[in-house]
Amino acid sequence: HVQLVESGGGSVQAGGSLRLSCGGLRNVVMNSCMGWFRQAPGKEREGVAHIGSDDSSVYVDSVKGRFTISTDMSNYSVYLDMTGLKPEDTATYYCAAHPYCSHVIDRWTYWGQGTQVTVS
């Protein structure tokens, strides 16, 4: 049973922008910490950004000032607005949900299937 579904990935040139969206079931998203993670070929999955139910957000240093995470609880969704994209941002991006925010990736409970972002 799919808990989270991402969309919005694609191929862009360096400097371009993309918006990733992730929707989920009410009981999965409401009052949860929502996060975006990414995994590039041959690399470990890393946290990109997460946002708590109080709207406090945290970003990995490499995306600060370029990416923005936000939520819309009227439709149980989380977004990642990505600007100034670089080739090193190329990865499969996953959204995830957990009752609380954690830097330990393995603790996150619910995951989407991933969406590919390619920057050339």
PDB file of C-alpha atoms in Angstrom:
ATOM      1  CA  HIS A   1       0.000   0.000   0.000  1.00  0.00           C
ATOM      2  CA  VAL A   2       1.564   3.257  -1.165  1.00  0.00           C
ATOM      3  CA  GLN A   3       1.829   5.782   1.625  1.00  0.00           C
ATOM      4  CA  LEU A   4       3.578   8.644  -0.163  1.00  0.00           C
ATOM      5  CA  VAL A   5       3.744   9.525  -3.847  1.00  0.00           C
ATOM      6  CA  GLU A   6       6.279  11.927  -5.354  1.00  0.00           C
ATOM      7  CA  SER A   7       6.063  13.806  -8.630  1.00  0.00           C
ATOM      8  CA  GLY A   8       7.793  16.634 -10.416  1.00  0.00           C
ATOM      9  CA  GLY A   9      11.176  15.199 -11.254  1.00  0.00           C
ATOM     10  CA  GLY A  10      12.753  15.644 -14.639  1.00  0.00           C
ATOM     11  CA  SER A  11      15.766  16.788 -16.582  1.00  0.00           C
ATOM     12  CA  VAL A  12      16.960  20.379 -16.463  1.00  0.00           C
ATOM     13  CA  GLN A  13      20.039  22.335 -17.360  1.00  0.00           C
ATOM     14  CA  ALA A  14      22.334  23.686 -14.688  1.00  0.00           C
ATOM     15  CA  GLY A  15      20.875  26.816 -13.149  1.00  0.00           C
ATOM     16  CA  GLY A  16      17.330  25.666 -13.767  1.00  0.00           C
ATOM     17  CA  SER A  17      14.502  25.016 -11.341  1.00  0.00           C
ATOM     18  CA  LEU A  18      12.148  22.198 -10.445  1.00  0.00           C
ATOM     19  CA  ARG A  19       9.383  21.687  -7.942  1.00  0.00           C
ATOM     20  CA  LEU A  20       8.962  18.282  -6.372  1.00  0.00           C
ATOM     21  CA  SER A  21       5.629  17.367  -4.835  1.00  0.00           C
ATOM     22  CA  CYS A  22       4.718  14.588  -2.458  1.00  0.00           C
ATOM     23  CA  GLY A  23       1.237  13.647  -1.371  1.00  0.00           C
ATOM     24  CA  GLY A  24       0.169  11.136   1.216  1.00  0.00           C
ATOM     25  CA  LEU A  25      -2.559   9.763   3.383  1.00  0.00           C
ATOM     26  CA  ARG A  26      -3.892  12.048   6.098  1.00  0.00           C
ATOM     27  CA  ASN A  27      -2.821   9.765   8.915  1.00  0.00           C
ATOM     28  CA  VAL A  28       0.697   9.613   7.463  1.00  0.00           C
ATOM     29  CA  VAL A  29       1.252  13.315   6.837  1.00  0.00           C
ATOM     30  CA  MET A  30      -0.703  15.169   9.497  1.00  0.00           C
ATOM     31  CA  ASN A  31       1.394  16.135  12.512  1.00  0.00           C
ATOM     32  CA  SER A  32       4.426  14.377  11.035  1.00  0.00           C
ATOM     33  CA  CYS A  33       7.880  15.580  10.224  1.00  0.00           C
ATOM     34  CA  MET A  34       8.177  15.548   6.442  1.00  0.00           C
ATOM     35  CA  GLY A  35      11.499  15.172   4.719  1.00  0.00           C
ATOM     36  CA  TRP A  36      13.158  15.036   1.344  1.00  0.00           C
ATOM     37  CA  PHE A  37      16.096  12.730   0.771  1.00  0.00           C
ATOM     38  CA  ARG A  38      18.183  11.909  -2.282  1.00  0.00           C
ATOM     39  CA  GLN A  39      20.399   9.148  -3.497  1.00  0.00           C
ATOM     40  CA  ALA A  40      22.849   9.434  -6.340  1.00  0.00           C
ATOM     41  CA  PRO A  41      24.252   6.347  -8.092  1.00  0.00           C
ATOM     42  CA  GLY A  42      26.943   4.736  -5.997  1.00  0.00           C
ATOM     43  CA  LYS A  43      26.294   7.000  -3.034  1.00  0.00           C
ATOM     44  CA  GLU A  44      24.419   6.652   0.224  1.00  0.00           C
ATOM     45  CA  ARG A  45      21.027   8.234   0.682  1.00  0.00           C
ATOM     46  CA  GLU A  46      21.309  11.657   2.297  1.00  0.00           C
ATOM     47  CA  GLY A  47      18.872  14.021   3.900  1.00  0.00           C
ATOM     48  CA  VAL A  48      18.177  17.148   1.877  1.00  0.00           C
ATOM     49  CA  ALA A  49      15.633  18.981   4.021  1.00  0.00           C
ATOM     50  CA  HIS A  50      12.952  18.338   6.550  1.00  0.00           C
ATOM     51  CA  ILE A  51      10.129  20.343   8.055  1.00  0.00           C
ATOM     52  CA  GLY A  52       8.404  19.758  11.357  1.00  0.00           C
ATOM     53  CA  SER A  53       4.739  20.112  12.192  1.00  0.00           C
ATOM     54  CA  ASP A  54       5.672  23.523  13.654  1.00  0.00           C
ATOM     55  CA  ASP A  55       7.032  24.566  10.222  1.00  0.00           C
ATOM     56  CA  SER A  56      10.614  24.625  11.456  1.00  0.00           C
ATOM     57  CA  SER A  57      12.902  23.472   8.652  1.00  0.00           C
ATOM     58  CA  VAL A  58      16.430  22.172   8.327  1.00  0.00           C
ATOM     59  CA  TYR A  59      18.556  21.925   5.186  1.00  0.00           C
ATOM     60  CA  VAL A  60      21.757  20.170   4.307  1.00  0.00           C
ATOM     61  CA  ASP A  61      24.502  22.740   3.739  1.00  0.00           C
ATOM     62  CA  SER A  62      24.840  21.975   0.038  1.00  0.00           C
ATOM     63  CA  VAL A  63      21.300  23.162  -0.744  1.00  0.00           C
ATOM     64  CA  LYS A  64      20.909  26.085   1.654  1.00  0.00           C
ATOM     65  CA  GLY A  65      19.749  29.183  -0.166  1.00  0.00           C
ATOM     66  CA  ARG A  66      18.730  27.171  -3.230  1.00  0.00           C
ATOM     67  CA  PHE A  67      16.061  24.723  -2.023  1.00  0.00           C
ATOM     68  CA  THR A  68      12.911  25.437  -0.029  1.00  0.00           C
ATOM     69  CA  ILE A  69      10.732  22.859   1.689  1.00  0.00           C
ATOM     70  CA  SER A  70       7.097  23.618   2.438  1.00  0.00           C
ATOM     71  CA  THR A  71       3.884  21.846   3.283  1.00  0.00           C
ATOM     72  CA  ASP A  72       0.209  22.262   2.493  1.00  0.00           C
ATOM     73  CA  MET A  73      -1.845  20.331   4.976  1.00  0.00           C
ATOM     74  CA  SER A  74      -5.082  21.173   3.169  1.00  0.00           C
ATOM     75  CA  ASN A  75      -4.060  18.457   0.706  1.00  0.00           C
ATOM     76  CA  TYR A  76      -1.555  16.543   2.832  1.00  0.00           C
ATOM     77  CA  SER A  77       1.403  17.482   0.675  1.00  0.00           C
ATOM     78  CA  VAL A  78       5.024  18.503   1.000  1.00  0.00           C
ATOM     79  CA  TYR A  79       7.010  20.346  -1.656  1.00  0.00           C
ATOM     80  CA  LEU A  80      10.633  20.930  -2.482  1.00  0.00           C
ATOM     81  CA  ASP A  81      11.318  23.997  -4.609  1.00  0.00           C
ATOM     82  CA  MET A  82      14.740  23.680  -6.140  1.00  0.00           C
ATOM     83  CA  THR A  83      16.486  26.584  -7.820  1.00  0.00           C
ATOM     84  CA  GLY A  84      20.020  27.106  -9.075  1.00  0.00           C
ATOM     85  CA  LEU A  85      20.281  23.399  -9.778  1.00  0.00           C
ATOM     86  CA  LYS A  86      23.745  21.929 -10.199  1.00  0.00           C
ATOM     87  CA  PRO A  87      24.883  18.668 -11.807  1.00  0.00           C
ATOM     88  CA  GLU A  88      25.745  17.386  -8.327  1.00  0.00           C
ATOM     89  CA  ASP A  89      22.055  17.635  -7.437  1.00  0.00           C
ATOM     90  CA  THR A  90      21.387  14.772  -9.828  1.00  0.00           C
ATOM     91  CA  ALA A  91      19.800  11.942  -7.846  1.00  0.00           C
ATOM     92  CA  THR A  92      16.626  10.073  -7.105  1.00  0.00           C
ATOM     93  CA  TYR A  93      14.661  12.176  -4.637  1.00  0.00           C
ATOM     94  CA  TYR A  94      12.452  10.573  -2.017  1.00  0.00           C
ATOM     95  CA  CYS A  95       9.970  12.070   0.376  1.00  0.00           C
ATOM     96  CA  ALA A  96       9.445  10.550   3.780  1.00  0.00           C
ATOM     97  CA  ALA A  97       7.352  10.999   6.893  1.00  0.00           C
ATOM     98  CA  HIS A  98       7.996  10.225  10.528  1.00  0.00           C
ATOM     99  CA  PRO A  99       6.294  11.181  13.790  1.00  0.00           C
ATOM    100  CA  TYR A 100       9.293  13.369  14.644  1.00  0.00           C
ATOM    101  CA  CYS A 101      12.260  14.826  12.795  1.00  0.00           C
ATOM    102  CA  SER A 102      15.421  12.759  12.879  1.00  0.00           C
ATOM    103  CA  HIS A 103      18.841  12.914  11.252  1.00  0.00           C
ATOM    104  CA  VAL A 104      18.932   9.109  11.322  1.00  0.00           C
ATOM    105  CA  ILE A 105      17.565   8.104   7.934  1.00  0.00           C
ATOM    106  CA  ASP A 106      16.745   4.536   8.949  1.00  0.00           C
ATOM    107  CA  ARG A 107      14.284   5.827  11.547  1.00  0.00           C
ATOM    108  CA  TRP A 108      11.940   7.405   8.990  1.00  0.00           C
ATOM    109  CA  THR A 109       8.804   5.338   8.790  1.00  0.00           C
ATOM    110  CA  TYR A 110       7.088   6.094   5.496  1.00  0.00           C
ATOM    111  CA  TRP A 111       8.734   6.522   2.099  1.00  0.00           C
ATOM    112  CA  GLY A 112       7.706   7.341  -1.417  1.00  0.00           C
ATOM    113  CA  GLN A 113       8.929   5.493  -4.469  1.00  0.00           C
ATOM    114  CA  GLY A 114      11.269   8.258  -5.595  1.00  0.00           C
ATOM    115  CA  THR A 115      11.434  10.665  -8.508  1.00  0.00           C
ATOM    116  CA  GLN A 116      14.478  11.219 -10.708  1.00  0.00           C
ATOM    117  CA  VAL A 117      16.128  14.628 -11.021  1.00  0.00           C
ATOM    118  CA  THR A 118      18.835  15.004 -13.642  1.00  0.00           C
ATOM    119  CA  VAL A 119      20.828  18.210 -14.022  1.00  0.00           C
ATOM    120  CA  SER A 120      23.163  18.585 -16.972  1.00  0.00           C
TER     121      SER A 120
END
